[in-house]
Amino acid sequence: MIAEVIVDISNSEVDRIFDYKLGRSDVTAGYRVSVPFGKRSVEGYVVNVKETTDYPEDKLKEINDVLDPFPAILPEMLALMRFMADNYHLRLADVLKLFIPAQMRGGRVKALVKEFVSVNPEFADRDESQFIRSSAKAQLEVFRYIADNGSVSVSELNRDFSASALKNLIMRGIVSVEEVEVMRTPYKYMECSGSEVQLTDEQEAATKRITDGKGIFLLHGVTGSGKTEIYMRCISAAISAGKSAIMLVPEISLTPQVLKNFRHRFGESVAILHSGLSDGERFDEWRRLITGEASVAVGARSAVFAPLKNLGVIIIDEEHDSSYLSERNPRYPTHEIAKFRAAYNKCNLVLGSATPSVESYYKAEKGEYTLVTLKNRVNKRPLPEIEIVDMRKELRSGNPGFMSGALSSALEECIRSGNQAILFLNRRGYASYVMCRSCGYVAKCEQCDVSLVYHKDENVLKCHYCNNRYSMLDVCPECGSPHIKHGFMGTQKVAETLKEMFPDVNVLRMDNDTTQGKDAHFRILGEFAAKRAQILVGTQMIAKGHDFPDVTLVGILDADMSLHFADYRSAERTYQLITQVSGRAGRDVKPGKVVLQTYTPNHYVYKFATANDYEGFYRKEINLREITKYPPFTDIVRVLVGSEDESAALKALKILGDEIKALSSDNDDFIYLGVMRSPVKKKQNVYRMQVITRLKAGADDTKRKIFDAADRAASAKVTCFVEINPNDLR
Ligand code: ADP
Ligand code: ZN
Ligand code: ZN
């Protein structure tokens, strides 16, 4: 037999399928193998098994080894691999890597095997005095313990008893040793909690429509409308039908609360996949899924690749979240992968959000998705009232600080009454840039051409693209002036000021800096939930999905931050952020209030957000998109050209630009075409340039022609990545 194998070689141009001789009949497509490649031995994946090959028989090499006792890649995933390579301009080998935990490849992580001992049956019924002298106290002790407990792990015994006594018993064959595999299940001992709830009429109707229906559902439910409960009912229905389920959430909303809920409802059949797991845990959770031991995968974006057979439902919670579009190569849109898998398995896909993406809502409007709406919060509480504060007026009336009079008094009131507050700021670090007031010099990263950010706790300047660190400036390197100004303030500065304002109040800060360690965000959210702090200050990560009953005040310090990005989605993002972060207030019995500070109080986003009028916002936004020809009416295709050699990049850009220009003449799929340096001109010493086009939506043939052009322009020195509707174009 002949096996077609994709070899796993990173950073190489090799993305071909090679034929190998296969001596075994039990190996099918999907097995991970080791094969000779050049002078080396490398890992690969069998993608097909066939009878014959066109390759000369005498040159054909044989597979070295089969690496797992089961196929690591399901047939469905092999089909998905081809779909992704075709549609997103990806290498087959790179796609396969998404399907398998990184730690498993190259055999870096192994199954955890522990030794267990039990009494040899020959000795079980005999009187112990026949084979252990009564003076051998230590041996008697350990023997009795094993006899009483059946199978006991060696490491446990060695902790409590004499190791040499045990060794002696083993040597004499009185007890026998057996190797048993132990699963490293994350949060195994986490206490499960959650109560059975009676569905509200709205929830009941929504659940029924989804479980009785077929296809893709957009579940548009206001914050606090109990969407999670509906997801869990849909998953239960799948499990009752003997099927499996995937539930995706943004990484950050994978809180202990959510995990507890799922463990409570689905017990051991839940596998958890997120970036905070140890290598061993991830490896074992993945194997529990592929062996069918676990049938529900809960996780962040990459869990869409969970190796589950026979899917009964796929759920994407907070479907509008930008983390569902992967930013790193290989780039893929999670929704489209989920659609592929749902179609393959003939199961439903549920997209849930309080603020659906404009693209998804448009598809629901067009009938591609079925819209299911939840208009009320579970507790029938009204949504929190949003008060808009004009910060220009604050400045004019003599308050140059970042906190308006309205917000400080609301905060005082909230604290006095023993409640909790969340302050939201869309920015991390202490100041977003450092500038000389005398000459206007702005400190920039030498490798990335972006402003450096001052981090006060370490007193350094950091580049947020490459993480390079620079010492803080005392004087301006250009003109020598000592008047160095910090630009905008960040979460750290806010937390500091709050401590001055309220010396007796505990303040927690949650942003990229305070959540670096494993489980750090779990800890911060846990402390806030336990009311060990009254104020939580943070960035986007506090906006999502959290459910704190005592939060009655939300302050949005600078709502405009996300509004003035040069990005067609900035109004949409701002609307989503305001609604999501506001939704943290007043979720339980106490009513909530939101104070929103802005320098552009008349912007339409604020009008619709304060009125909680998603449809109104959508209508305005979709009209704008149609007029300006942005998604969903077009697809933005960017080919990013990168090289450490600037002239090589320029040359490739020219070739690529010319090819795409030629392609665009008398092709009415093209709406826009531009060739330029990227806004971030250099990143980690790589020069960055781009060709951006806007194509009519659905122009897939033209897209593939652009992929081919990118392949031709790429070389050993120059990379050409294609992105479709990227999150930003920096
Ligand atoms: P959403 O995701 O729609 O914002 P959640 O799913 O977080 O809302 O639900 C909000 C809160 O309401 C949670 O604390 C949840 O446990 C609770 N809840 C959900 N459904 C019910 C119900 N039918 N009865 C009582 N409480 C419910
Ligand atoms: Zn200067
Ligand atoms: Zn840098």
Tab-separated table of N, CA and C and ligand atoms in Angstrom, residues 197-200 203 221-229 378 545 547 587, ligand 1:
chain	number	residue	atom	x	y	z
A	197	VAL	N	-32.671	25.892	36.884
A	197	VAL	CA	-33.586	27.020	36.839
A	197	VAL	C	-34.793	26.673	35.975
A	198	GLN	N	-35.858	27.367	36.256
A	198	GLN	CA	-37.068	27.268	35.455
A	198	GLN	C	-36.901	28.271	34.325
A	199	LEU	N	-36.973	27.830	33.082
A	199	LEU	CA	-36.795	28.762	31.971
A	199	LEU	C	-37.919	29.796	31.956
A	200	THR	N	-37.557	31.028	31.582
A	200	THR	CA	-38.614	32.017	31.372
A	200	THR	C	-39.332	31.670	30.059
A	203	GLN	N	-37.102	32.336	27.135
A	203	GLN	CA	-36.036	31.337	27.007
A	203	GLN	C	-36.587	30.029	26.446
A	221	GLY	N	-29.961	38.393	22.173
A	221	GLY	CA	-30.614	38.567	23.467
A	221	GLY	C	-29.904	39.642	24.262
A	222	VAL	N	-30.659	40.556	24.848
A	222	VAL	CA	-30.041	41.659	25.591
A	222	VAL	C	-29.158	41.096	26.705
A	223	THR	N	-28.253	41.914	27.235
A	223	THR	CA	-27.365	41.438	28.294
A	223	THR	C	-28.202	41.010	29.492
A	224	GLY	N	-27.887	39.844	30.037
A	224	GLY	CA	-28.633	39.352	31.195
A	224	GLY	C	-29.939	38.654	30.828
A	225	SER	N	-30.092	38.298	29.551
A	225	SER	CA	-31.342	37.644	29.142
A	225	SER	C	-31.266	36.128	29.320
A	226	GLY	N	-30.128	35.633	29.816
A	226	GLY	CA	-30.028	34.198	30.107
A	226	GLY	C	-29.705	33.350	28.890
A	227	LYS	N	-28.788	33.825	28.059
A	227	LYS	CA	-28.428	33.071	26.858
A	227	LYS	C	-27.695	31.773	27.222
A	228	THR	N	-26.861	31.845	28.268
A	228	THR	CA	-26.070	30.661	28.652
A	228	THR	C	-26.980	29.469	28.941
A	229	GLU	N	-28.081	29.739	29.608
A	229	GLU	CA	-29.022	28.673	29.940
A	229	GLU	C	-29.579	28.034	28.654
A	378	VAL	N	-33.641	38.330	32.388
A	378	VAL	CA	-34.289	37.238	33.103
A	378	VAL	C	-35.086	37.750	34.300
A	545	GLY	N	-19.223	39.369	29.248
A	545	GLY	CA	-19.883	38.206	29.845
A	545	GLY	C	-19.920	38.064	31.362
A	547	ASP	N	-20.763	38.271	35.279
A	547	ASP	CA	-22.050	38.399	35.959
A	547	ASP	C	-21.805	38.651	37.449
A	587	ARG	N	-27.396	43.644	37.145
A	587	ARG	CA	-27.811	42.350	36.608
A	587	ARG	C	-28.692	41.574	37.585
B	1	ADP	P1	-26.512	36.681	29.138
B	1	ADP	O1	-25.438	35.744	28.677
B	1	ADP	O2	-27.713	36.656	28.245
B	1	ADP	O3	-26.003	38.065	29.375
B	1	ADP	P2	-26.563	35.012	31.444
B	1	ADP	O4	-26.704	33.742	30.704
B	1	ADP	O5	-25.231	35.351	32.005
B	1	ADP	O6	-27.070	36.210	30.536
B	1	ADP	O7	-27.675	35.044	32.592
B	1	ADP	C1	-27.767	36.088	33.511
B	1	ADP	C2	-28.086	35.557	34.894
B	1	ADP	O8	-29.416	35.041	34.960
B	1	ADP	C3	-27.208	34.426	35.341
B	1	ADP	O9	-26.844	34.646	36.671
B	1	ADP	C4	-28.072	33.199	35.192
B	1	ADP	O10	-27.696	32.188	36.093
B	1	ADP	C5	-29.434	33.731	35.510
B	1	ADP	N1	-30.539	32.999	34.855
B	1	ADP	C6	-30.588	32.583	33.576
B	1	ADP	N2	-31.774	32.009	33.294
B	1	ADP	C7	-32.508	32.081	34.431
B	1	ADP	C8	-33.841	31.674	34.780
B	1	ADP	N3	-34.653	31.098	33.878
B	1	ADP	N4	-34.244	31.907	36.035
B	1	ADP	C9	-33.444	32.510	36.934
B	1	ADP	N5	-32.192	32.916	36.663
B	1	ADP	C10	-31.716	32.715	35.432
